[in-house]
Tab-separated table of C-alpha atoms in Angstrom:
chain	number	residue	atom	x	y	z
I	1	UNK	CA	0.000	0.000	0.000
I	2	UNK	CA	3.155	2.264	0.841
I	3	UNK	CA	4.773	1.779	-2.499
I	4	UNK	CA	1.323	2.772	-4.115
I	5	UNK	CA	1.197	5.688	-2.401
I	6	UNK	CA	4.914	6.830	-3.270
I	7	UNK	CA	4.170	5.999	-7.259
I	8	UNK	CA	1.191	8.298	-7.547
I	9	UNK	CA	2.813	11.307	-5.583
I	10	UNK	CA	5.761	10.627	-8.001
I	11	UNK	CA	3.737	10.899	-10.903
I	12	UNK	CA	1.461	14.104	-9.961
I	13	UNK	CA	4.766	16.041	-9.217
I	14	UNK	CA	6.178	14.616	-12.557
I	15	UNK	CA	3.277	15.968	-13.845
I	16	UNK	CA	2.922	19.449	-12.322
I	17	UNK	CA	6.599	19.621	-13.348
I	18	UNK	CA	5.662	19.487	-16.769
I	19	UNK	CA	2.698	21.457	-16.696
I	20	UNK	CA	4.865	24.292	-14.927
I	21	UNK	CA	7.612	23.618	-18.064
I	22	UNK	CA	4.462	23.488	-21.024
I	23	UNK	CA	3.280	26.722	-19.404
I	24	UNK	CA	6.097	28.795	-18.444
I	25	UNK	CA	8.779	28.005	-21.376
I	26	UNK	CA	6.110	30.329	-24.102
I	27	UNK	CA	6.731	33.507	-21.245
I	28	UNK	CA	10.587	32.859	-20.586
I	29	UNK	CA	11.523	35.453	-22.917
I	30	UNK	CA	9.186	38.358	-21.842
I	31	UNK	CA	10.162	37.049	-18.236
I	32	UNK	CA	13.842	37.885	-19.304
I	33	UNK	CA	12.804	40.833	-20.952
I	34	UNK	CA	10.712	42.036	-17.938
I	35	UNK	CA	13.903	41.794	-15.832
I	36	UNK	CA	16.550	43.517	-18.329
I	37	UNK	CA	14.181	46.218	-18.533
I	38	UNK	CA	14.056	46.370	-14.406
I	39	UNK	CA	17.637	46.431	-14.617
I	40	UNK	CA	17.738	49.424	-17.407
I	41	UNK	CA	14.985	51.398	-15.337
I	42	UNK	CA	17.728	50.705	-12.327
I	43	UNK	CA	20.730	51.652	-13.877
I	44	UNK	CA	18.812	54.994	-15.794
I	45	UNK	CA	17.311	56.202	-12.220
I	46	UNK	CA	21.509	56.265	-10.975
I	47	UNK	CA	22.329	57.774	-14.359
I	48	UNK	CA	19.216	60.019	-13.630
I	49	UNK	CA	20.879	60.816	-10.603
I	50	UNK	CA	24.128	61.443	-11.296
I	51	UNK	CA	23.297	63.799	-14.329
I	52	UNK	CA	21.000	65.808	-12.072
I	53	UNK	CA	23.864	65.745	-9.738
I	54	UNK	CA	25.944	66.954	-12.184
I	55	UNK	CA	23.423	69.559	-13.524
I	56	UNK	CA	23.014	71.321	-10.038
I	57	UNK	CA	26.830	71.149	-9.622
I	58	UNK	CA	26.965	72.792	-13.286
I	59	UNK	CA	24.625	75.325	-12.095
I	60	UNK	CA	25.852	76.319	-8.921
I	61	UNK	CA	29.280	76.688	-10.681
I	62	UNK	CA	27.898	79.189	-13.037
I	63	UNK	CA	26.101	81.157	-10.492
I	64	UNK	CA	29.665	81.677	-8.671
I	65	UNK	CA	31.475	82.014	-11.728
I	66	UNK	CA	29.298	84.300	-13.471
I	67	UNK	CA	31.959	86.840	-13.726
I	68	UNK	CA	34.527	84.796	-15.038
I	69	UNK	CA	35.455	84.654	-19.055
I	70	UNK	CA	33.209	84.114	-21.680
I	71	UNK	CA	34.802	81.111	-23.198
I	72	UNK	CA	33.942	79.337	-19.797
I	73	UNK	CA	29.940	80.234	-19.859
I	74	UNK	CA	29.748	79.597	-23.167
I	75	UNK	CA	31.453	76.039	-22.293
I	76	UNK	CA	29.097	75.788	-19.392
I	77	UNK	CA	26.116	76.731	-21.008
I	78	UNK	CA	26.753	73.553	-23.852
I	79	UNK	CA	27.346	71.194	-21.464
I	80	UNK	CA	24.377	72.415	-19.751
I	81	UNK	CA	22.142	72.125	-22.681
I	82	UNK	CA	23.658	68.513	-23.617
I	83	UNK	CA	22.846	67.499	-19.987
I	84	UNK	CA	19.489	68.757	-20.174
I	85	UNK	CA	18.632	67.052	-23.811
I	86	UNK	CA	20.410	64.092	-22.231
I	87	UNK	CA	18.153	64.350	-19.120
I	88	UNK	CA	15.410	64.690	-21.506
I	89	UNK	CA	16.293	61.126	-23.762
I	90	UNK	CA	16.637	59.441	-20.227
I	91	UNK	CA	13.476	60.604	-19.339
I	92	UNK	CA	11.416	59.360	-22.421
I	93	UNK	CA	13.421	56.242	-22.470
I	94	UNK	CA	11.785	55.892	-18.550
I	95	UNK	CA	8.900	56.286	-19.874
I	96	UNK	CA	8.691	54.179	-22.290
I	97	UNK	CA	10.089	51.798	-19.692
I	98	UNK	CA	7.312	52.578	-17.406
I	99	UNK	CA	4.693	52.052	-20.258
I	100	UNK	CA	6.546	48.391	-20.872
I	101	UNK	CA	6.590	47.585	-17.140
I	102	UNK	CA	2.716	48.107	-17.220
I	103	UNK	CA	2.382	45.653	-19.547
I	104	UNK	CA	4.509	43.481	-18.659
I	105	UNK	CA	2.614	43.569	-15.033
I	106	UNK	CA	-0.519	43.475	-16.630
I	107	UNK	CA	0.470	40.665	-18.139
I	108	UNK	CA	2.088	38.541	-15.044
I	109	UNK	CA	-1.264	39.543	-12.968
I	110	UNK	CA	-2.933	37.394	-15.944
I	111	UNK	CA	-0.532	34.822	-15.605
I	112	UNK	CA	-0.888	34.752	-12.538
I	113	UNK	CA	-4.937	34.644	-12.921
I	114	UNK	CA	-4.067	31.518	-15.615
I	115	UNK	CA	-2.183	29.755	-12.648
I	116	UNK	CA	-4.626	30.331	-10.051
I	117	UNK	CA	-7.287	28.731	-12.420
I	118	UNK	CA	-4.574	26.160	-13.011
I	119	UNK	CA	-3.844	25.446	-9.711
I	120	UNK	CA	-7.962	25.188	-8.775
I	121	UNK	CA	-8.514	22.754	-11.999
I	122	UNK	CA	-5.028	20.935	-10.238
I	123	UNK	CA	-7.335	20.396	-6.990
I	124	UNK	CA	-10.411	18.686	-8.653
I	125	UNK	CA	-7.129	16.452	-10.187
I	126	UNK	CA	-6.248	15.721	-7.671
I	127	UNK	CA	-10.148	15.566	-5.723
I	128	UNK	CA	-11.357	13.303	-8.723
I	129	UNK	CA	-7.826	11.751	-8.528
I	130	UNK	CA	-8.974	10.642	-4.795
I	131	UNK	CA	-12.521	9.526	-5.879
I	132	UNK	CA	-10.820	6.949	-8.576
I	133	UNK	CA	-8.074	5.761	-5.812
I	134	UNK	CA	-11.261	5.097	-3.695
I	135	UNK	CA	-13.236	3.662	-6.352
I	136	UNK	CA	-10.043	1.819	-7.088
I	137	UNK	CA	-10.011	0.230	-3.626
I	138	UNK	CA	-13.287	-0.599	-3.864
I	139	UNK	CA	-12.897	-2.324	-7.309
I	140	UNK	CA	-9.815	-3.828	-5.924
I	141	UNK	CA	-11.840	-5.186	-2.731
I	142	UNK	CA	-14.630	-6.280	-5.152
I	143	UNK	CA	-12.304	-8.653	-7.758
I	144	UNK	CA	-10.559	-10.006	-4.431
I	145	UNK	CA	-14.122	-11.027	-3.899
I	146	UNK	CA	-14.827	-12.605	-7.326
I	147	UNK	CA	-11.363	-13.830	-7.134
I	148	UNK	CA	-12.603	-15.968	-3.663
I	149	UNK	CA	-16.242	-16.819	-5.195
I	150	UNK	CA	-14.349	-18.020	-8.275
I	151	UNK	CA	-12.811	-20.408	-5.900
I	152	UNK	CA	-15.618	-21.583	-4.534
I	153	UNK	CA	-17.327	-22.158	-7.999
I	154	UNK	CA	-14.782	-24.138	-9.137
I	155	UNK	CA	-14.787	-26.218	-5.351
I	156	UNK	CA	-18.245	-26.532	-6.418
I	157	UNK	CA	-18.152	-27.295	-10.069
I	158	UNK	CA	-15.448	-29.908	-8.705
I	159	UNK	CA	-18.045	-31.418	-6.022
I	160	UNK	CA	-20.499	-31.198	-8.945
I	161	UNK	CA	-18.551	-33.066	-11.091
I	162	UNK	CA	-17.537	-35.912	-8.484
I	163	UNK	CA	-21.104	-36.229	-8.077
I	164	UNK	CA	-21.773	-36.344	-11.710
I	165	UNK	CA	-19.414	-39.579	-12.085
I	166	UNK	CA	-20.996	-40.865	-9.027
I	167	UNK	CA	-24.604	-40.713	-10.638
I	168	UNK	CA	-23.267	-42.008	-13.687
I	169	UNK	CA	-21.473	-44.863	-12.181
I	170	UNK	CA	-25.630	-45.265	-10.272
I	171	UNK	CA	-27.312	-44.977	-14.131
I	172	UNK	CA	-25.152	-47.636	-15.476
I	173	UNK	CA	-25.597	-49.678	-12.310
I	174	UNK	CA	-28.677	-49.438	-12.772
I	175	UNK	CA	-29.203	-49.811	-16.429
I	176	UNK	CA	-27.432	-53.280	-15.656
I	177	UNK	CA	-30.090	-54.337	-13.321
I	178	UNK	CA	-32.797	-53.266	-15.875
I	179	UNK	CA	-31.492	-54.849	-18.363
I	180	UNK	CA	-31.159	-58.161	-15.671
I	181	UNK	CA	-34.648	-57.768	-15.165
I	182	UNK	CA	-35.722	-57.629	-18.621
I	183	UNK	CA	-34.002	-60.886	-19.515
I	184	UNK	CA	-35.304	-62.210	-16.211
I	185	UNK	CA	-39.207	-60.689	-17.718
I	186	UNK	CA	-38.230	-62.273	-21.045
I	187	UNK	CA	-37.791	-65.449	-19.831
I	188	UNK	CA	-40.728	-65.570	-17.316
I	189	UNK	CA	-43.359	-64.561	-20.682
I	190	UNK	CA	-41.127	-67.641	-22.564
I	191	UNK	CA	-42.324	-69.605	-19.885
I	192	UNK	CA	-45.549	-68.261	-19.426
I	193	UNK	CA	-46.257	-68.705	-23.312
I	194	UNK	CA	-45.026	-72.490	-22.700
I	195	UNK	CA	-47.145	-72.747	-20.415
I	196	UNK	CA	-50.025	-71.119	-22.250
I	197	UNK	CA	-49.262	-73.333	-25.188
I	198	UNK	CA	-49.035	-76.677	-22.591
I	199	UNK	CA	-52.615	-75.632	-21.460
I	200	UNK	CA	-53.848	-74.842	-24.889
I	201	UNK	CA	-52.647	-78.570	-26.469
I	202	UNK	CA	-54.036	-80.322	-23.456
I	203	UNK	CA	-57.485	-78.105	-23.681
I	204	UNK	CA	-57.334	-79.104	-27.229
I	205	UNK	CA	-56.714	-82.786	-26.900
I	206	UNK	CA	-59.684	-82.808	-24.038
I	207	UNK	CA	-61.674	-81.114	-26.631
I	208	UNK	CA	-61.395	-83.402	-29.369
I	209	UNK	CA	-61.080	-86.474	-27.095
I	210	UNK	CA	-64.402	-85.267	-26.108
I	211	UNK	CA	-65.658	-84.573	-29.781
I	212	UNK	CA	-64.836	-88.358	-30.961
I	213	UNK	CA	-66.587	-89.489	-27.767
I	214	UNK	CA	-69.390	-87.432	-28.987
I	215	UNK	CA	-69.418	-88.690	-32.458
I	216	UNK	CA	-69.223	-92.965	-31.620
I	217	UNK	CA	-71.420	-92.346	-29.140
I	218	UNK	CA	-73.673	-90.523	-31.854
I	219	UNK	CA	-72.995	-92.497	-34.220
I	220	UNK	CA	-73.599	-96.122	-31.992
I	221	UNK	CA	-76.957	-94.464	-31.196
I	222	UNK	CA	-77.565	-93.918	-34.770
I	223	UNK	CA	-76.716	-97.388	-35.517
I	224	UNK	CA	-79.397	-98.994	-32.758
I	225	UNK	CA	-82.232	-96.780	-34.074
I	226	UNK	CA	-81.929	-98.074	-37.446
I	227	UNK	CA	-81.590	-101.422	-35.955
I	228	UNK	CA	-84.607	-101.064	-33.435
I	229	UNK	CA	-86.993	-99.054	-35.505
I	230	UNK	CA	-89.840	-99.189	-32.712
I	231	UNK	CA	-87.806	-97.583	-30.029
I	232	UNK	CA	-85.882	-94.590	-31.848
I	233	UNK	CA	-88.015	-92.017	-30.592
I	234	UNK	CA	-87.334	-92.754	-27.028
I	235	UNK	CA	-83.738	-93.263	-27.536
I	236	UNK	CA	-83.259	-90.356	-29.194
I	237	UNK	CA	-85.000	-88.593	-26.687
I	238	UNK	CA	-82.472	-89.757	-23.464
I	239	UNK	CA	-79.460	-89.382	-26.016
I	240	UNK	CA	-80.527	-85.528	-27.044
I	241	UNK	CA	-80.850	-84.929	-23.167
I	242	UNK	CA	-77.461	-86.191	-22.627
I	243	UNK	CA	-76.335	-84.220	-25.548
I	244	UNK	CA	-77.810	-81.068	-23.966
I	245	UNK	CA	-75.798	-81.217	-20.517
I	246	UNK	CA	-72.447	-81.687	-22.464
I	247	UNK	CA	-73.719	-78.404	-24.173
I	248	UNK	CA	-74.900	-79.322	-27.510
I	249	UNK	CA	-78.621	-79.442	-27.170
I	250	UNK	CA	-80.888	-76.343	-25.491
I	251	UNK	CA	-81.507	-78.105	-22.048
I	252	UNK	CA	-84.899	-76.513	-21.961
I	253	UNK	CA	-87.839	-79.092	-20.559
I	254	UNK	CA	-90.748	-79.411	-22.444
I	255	UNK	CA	-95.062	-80.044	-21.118
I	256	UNK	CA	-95.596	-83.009	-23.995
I	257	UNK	CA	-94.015	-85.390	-26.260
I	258	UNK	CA	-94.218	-83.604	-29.457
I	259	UNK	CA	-92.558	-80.765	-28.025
I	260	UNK	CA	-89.613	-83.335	-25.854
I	261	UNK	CA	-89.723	-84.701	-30.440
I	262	UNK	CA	-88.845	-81.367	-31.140
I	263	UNK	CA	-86.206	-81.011	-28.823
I	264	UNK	CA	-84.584	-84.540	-29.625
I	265	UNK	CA	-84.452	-83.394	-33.554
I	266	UNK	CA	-83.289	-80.049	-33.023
I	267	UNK	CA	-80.667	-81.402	-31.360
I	268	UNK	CA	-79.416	-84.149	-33.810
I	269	UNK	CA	-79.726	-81.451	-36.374
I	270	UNK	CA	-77.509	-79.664	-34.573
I	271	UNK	CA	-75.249	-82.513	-34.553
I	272	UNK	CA	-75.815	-83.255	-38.427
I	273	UNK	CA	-74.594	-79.492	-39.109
I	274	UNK	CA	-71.780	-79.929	-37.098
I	275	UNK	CA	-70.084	-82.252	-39.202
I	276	UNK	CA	-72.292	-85.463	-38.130
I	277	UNK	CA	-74.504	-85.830	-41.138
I	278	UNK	CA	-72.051	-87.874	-43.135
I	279	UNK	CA	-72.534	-90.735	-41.166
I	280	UNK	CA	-75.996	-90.964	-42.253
I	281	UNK	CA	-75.051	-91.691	-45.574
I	282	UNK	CA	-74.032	-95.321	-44.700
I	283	UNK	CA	-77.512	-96.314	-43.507
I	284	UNK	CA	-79.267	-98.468	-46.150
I	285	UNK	CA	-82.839	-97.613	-47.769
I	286	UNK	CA	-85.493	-99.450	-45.521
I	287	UNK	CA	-84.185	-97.224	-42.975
I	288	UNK	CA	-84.094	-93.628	-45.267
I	289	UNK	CA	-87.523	-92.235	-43.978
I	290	UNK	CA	-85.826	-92.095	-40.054
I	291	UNK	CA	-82.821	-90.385	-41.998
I	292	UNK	CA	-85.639	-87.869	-43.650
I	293	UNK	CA	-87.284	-87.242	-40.200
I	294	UNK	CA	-83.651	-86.482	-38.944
I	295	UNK	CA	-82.527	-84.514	-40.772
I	296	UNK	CA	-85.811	-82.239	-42.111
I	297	UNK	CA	-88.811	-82.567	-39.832
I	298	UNK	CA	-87.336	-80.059	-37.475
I	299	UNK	CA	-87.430	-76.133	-37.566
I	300	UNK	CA	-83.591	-74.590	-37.295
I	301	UNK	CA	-83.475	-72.041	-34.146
I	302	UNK	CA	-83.992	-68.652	-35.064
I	303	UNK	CA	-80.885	-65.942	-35.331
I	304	UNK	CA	-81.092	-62.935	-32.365
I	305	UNK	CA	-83.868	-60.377	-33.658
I	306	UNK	CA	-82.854	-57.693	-30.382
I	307	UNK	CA	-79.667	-55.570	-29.494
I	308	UNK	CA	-78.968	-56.558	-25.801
I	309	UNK	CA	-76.164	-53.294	-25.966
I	310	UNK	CA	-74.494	-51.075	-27.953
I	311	UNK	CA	-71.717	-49.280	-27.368
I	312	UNK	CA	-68.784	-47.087	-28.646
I	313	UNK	CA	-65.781	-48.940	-28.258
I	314	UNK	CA	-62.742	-47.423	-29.444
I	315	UNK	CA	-62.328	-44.097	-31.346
I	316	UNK	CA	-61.031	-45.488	-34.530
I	317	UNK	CA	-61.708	-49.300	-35.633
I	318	UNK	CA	-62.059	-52.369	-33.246
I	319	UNK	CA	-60.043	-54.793	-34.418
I	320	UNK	CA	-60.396	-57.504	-32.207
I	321	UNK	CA	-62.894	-58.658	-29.491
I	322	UNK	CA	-62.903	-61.537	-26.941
I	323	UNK	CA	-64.880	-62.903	-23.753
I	324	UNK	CA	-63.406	-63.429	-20.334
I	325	UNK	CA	-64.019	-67.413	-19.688
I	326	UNK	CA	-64.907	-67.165	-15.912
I	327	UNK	CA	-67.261	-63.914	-15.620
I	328	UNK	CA	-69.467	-61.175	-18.034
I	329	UNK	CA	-67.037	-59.537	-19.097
I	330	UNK	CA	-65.755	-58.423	-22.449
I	331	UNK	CA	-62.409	-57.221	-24.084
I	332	UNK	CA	-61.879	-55.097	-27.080
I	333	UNK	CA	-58.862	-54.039	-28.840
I	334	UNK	CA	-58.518	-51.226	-31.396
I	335	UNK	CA	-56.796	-48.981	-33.787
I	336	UNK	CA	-56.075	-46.398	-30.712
I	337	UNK	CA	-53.821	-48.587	-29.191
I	338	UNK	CA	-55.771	-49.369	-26.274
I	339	UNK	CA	-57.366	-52.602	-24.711
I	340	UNK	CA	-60.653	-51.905	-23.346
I	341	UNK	CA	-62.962	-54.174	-20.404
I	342	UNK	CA	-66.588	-53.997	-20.939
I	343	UNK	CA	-68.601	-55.110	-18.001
I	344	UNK	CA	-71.621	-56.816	-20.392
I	345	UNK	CA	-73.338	-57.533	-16.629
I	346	UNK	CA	-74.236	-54.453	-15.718
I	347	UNK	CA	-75.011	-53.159	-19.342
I	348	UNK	CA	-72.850	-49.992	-18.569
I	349	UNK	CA	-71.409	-47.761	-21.352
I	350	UNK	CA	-68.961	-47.025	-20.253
I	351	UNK	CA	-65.361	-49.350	-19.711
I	352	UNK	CA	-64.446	-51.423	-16.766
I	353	UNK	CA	-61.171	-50.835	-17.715
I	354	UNK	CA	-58.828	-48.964	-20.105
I	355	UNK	CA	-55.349	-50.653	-20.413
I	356	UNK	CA	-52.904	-48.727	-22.029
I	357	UNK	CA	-48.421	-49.379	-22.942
I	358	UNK	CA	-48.938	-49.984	-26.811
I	359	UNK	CA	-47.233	-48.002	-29.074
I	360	UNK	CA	-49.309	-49.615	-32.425
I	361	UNK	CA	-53.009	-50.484	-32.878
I	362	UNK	CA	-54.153	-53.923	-31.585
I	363	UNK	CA	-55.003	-56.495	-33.629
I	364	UNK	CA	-56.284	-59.280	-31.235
I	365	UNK	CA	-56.694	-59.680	-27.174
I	366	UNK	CA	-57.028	-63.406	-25.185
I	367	UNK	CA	-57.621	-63.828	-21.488
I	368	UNK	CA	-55.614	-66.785	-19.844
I	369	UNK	CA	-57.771	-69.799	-18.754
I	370	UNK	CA	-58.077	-68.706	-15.399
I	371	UNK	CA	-59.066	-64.943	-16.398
I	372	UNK	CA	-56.430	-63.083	-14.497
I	373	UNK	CA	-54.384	-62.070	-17.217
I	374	UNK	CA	-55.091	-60.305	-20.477
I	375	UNK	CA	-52.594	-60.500	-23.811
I	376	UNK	CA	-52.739	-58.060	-26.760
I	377	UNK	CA	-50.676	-57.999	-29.715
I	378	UNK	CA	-50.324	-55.063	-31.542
I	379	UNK	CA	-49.208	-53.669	-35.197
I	380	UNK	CA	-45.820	-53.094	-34.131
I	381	UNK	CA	-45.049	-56.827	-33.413
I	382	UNK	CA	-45.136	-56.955	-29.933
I	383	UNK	CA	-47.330	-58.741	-26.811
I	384	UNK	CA	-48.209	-56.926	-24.041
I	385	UNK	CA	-49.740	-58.551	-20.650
I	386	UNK	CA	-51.955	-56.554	-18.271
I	387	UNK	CA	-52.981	-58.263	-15.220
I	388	UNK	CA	-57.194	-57.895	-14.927
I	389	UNK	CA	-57.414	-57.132	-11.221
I	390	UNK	CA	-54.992	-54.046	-10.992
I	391	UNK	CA	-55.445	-53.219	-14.476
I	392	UNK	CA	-51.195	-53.078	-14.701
I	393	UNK	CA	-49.039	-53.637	-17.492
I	394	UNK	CA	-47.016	-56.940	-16.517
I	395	UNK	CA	-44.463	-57.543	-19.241
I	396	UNK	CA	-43.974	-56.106	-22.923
C-alpha cells in the first residue's frame, strides 16, 4: 500500500513539473525581458541621478562664476544644454520603460490569474484523482471477492462433477439391473407362453377327445335306431338330453311329447350341421324315412332379432374382441392402441377398464384360462400382458 502511495505522488509532481515547463517556457523570454528592462529602469534612475547631480553642480558653478570669461559660460552653457537634452532622452526612455513595465505587469497579474485557475482545476485532479483511488479500492476489494467466489465455484463445479461420475457410475448400475430384469421378464413370458401353449394342447386334446366321444357315441346311437326301428323315438330322446348337458342341445324341458320330439331333432340337427350328417349316408334304404325325419322334420333355431347393448368402443376401428371365460365380461382391442374391459353384466357404457403401454393399434386380445391375465398384440409386433385385477401392465 506504501509503495502505491509513493508511485502516484511521483507521478502528480512529474506531472505538475511538466505542466509548470508546457506553461512557463512560451513567457521565458518576456520574463527575461521584464527583468533587463528592471535592470535598465535601475541603472537609468543612478544615471538620472548622477546627471541631475551633475546639472546642479553645473549650475551652482555658473552662479559663482558668473563673472569669469566668456569662453567658460559659453562652455558651461553647452554642457548644460547637452545634460538637459540628455536628461530629456533618459526621461522618455523611462517612460517608455514605465509604459513596458505596465504591460509586462498586466500581463504577469494574468498569468498569474491563468495559474490560479490552473492550480484550482489541479485540486479537482487531484479531488477526482482521490474519488478513482477510492473507487479503485473498492474495485480492488470487489475482484478479491470474485477472485474468492471463483474459488468456490470451481470447489463446487469440482463437487459437482464428483457427483456427476458418481450418478453415472448409479445410471449404469442401474441400467445393468434393468437390463437383468428384462431378460429375467423375457424369460418368465417364454415360460408363461409355454405354459399357455401346454394348457392350450391339453385343452385341445380334451376337446377333441371329447368330440370323438361325442361322435361314436352318436354315431352307436344312430346305428341302434336303425336297428330297433320301434324304439328310436325314445332313444333319441335320453341321447338328445345327454347331448344337452355336455352343451350341444338347449336343455330346456318341455309339457308333452311332441314338443320333448322337437327337442330330440333339433338337437341331432344340430349334430348333423356340425359335421355329423355324413354318417348318415351309410344307412341303407329301408331305414331312409328315419334319416328324412332327422334330418328335415325339425325347424332350425332362429338368429337374435334384439340388441342386448351397444356401445362405442374405441375411437377409430375395433379390431379384435374376446370374452373373459370365468365372468361377463368383455375385451376389445382397437386402432387407438388401447385394450378396453366392458362389463356386459351391468349393461354400462362405459369401460371397466382402459389398459394402455402400446405403441401400435391392436389387432387381437385373449384372457388366460383362469381370467387373471389379459394379452394383446399389436401392429408393431409386440405382446403386451396386463394383469385384470390391478389393471397393470405386466411384461412387454
Amino acid at each position: 500500500m506504501a509503495n502505491d502511495d509513493q508511485e502516484w505522488r511521483l507521478s502528480l509532481l512529474q506531472r505538475l513539473r511538466e505542466r509548470n515547463r508546457r506553461e512557463v517556457t512560451p513567457f521565458k523570454e518576456i520574463i527575461l525581458q521584464n527583468n533587463r528592462l528592471l535592470d535598465n529602469v535601475t541603472q537609468l534612475k543612478a544615471d538620472n541621478l548622477k546627471i541631475s547631480v551633475e546639472n546642479e553642480q553645473l549650475r551652482t558653478a555658473f552662479a559663482t562664476g558668473g563673472t569669469g570669461s566668456g569662453k567658460d559660460s559659453n562652455a558651461a552653457q553647452i554642457a548644460i544644454a547637452a545634460l538637459e537634452k540628455k536628461l530629456l532622452a533618459q526621461q522618455e526612455e523611462l517612460t517608455d520603460l514605465h509604459k513596458r513595465k505596465g504591460e509586462n505587469s498586466q500581463m504577469i497579474v494574468d498569468l498569474n490569474l491563468k495559474v490560479e485557475k490552473q492550480q484550482q482545476i489541479i485540486k479537482e485532479k487531484e479531488g477526482c484523482l482521490a474519488e478513482q483511488k477510492a473507487a479503485n479500492n473498492m474495485l480492488k476489494a470487489e475482484v478479491q471477492m470474485l477472485k474468492s467466489s471463483l474459488e468456490e465455484l470451481k470447489k463446487l463445479n469440482n463437487t459437482l462433477l464428483d457427483e456427476h461420475t458418481a450418478l453415472q457410475l448409479a445410471f449404469s448400475a442401474l441400467e445393468d439391473k434393468l437390463r437383468g430384469v428384462q431378460e429375467e421378464n423375457r424369460c418368465l413370458l417364454e415360460r408363461l407362453m409355454r405354459y399357455k401353449s401346454k394348457d392350450a394342447d391339453k385343452l385341445n386334446e380334451e376337446n377333441e377327445s371329447f368330440l370323438r366321444k361325442r361322435s361314436d357315441k352318436l354315431k352307436r346311437d344312430l346305428e341302434d335306431a336303425v336297428r330297433e326301428p320301434n324304439s328310436t323315438l325314445p332313444r333319441l330322446t335320453r341321447n338328445s338330453s345327454s347331448h344337452s348337458q355336455h352343451g350341444l342341445g338347449d336343455g330346456d324341458l318341455y309339457e308333452n311329447d311332441n314338443d320333448r320330439y322337437s327337442s330330440d331333432t333339433g338337437g341331432i340337427d344340430h349334430c348333423i350341421e356340425a359335421g355329423c350328417g355324413g354318417e348318415l349316408d351309410m344307412f341303407t334304404s329301408p331305414n331312409s324315412r328315419l334319416r328324412d325325419v332327422l334330418c328335415h322334420s325339425t325347424t332350425k333355431p332362429e338368429n337374435p332379432s334384439t340388441i342386448f347393448m351397444k356401445f362405442d368402443a374405441h375411437e377409430n376401428e375395433s379390431h379384435a374382441v374376446r370374452w373373459s371365460p370365468i365372468e361377463r365380461v368383455l375385451a376389445t382391442g382397437g386402432a387407438d392402441r388401447k385394450v378396453k374391459l366392458w362389463d356386459v353384466g351391468k349393461a354400462s357404457p362405459e369401460p371397466r377398464a382402459v389398459l394402455s403401454g402400446s405403441s401400435a393399434g391392436i389387432n387381437s386380445v385373449d384372457f388366460d384360462s383362469t381370467g387373471s391375465y389379459i394379452i394383446g398384440t399389436s401392429n408393431d409386433y409386440g405382446a403386451r400382458v396386463w394383469t385384470v385385477g390391478d389393471n397393470r401392465l405386466r411384461n412387454a
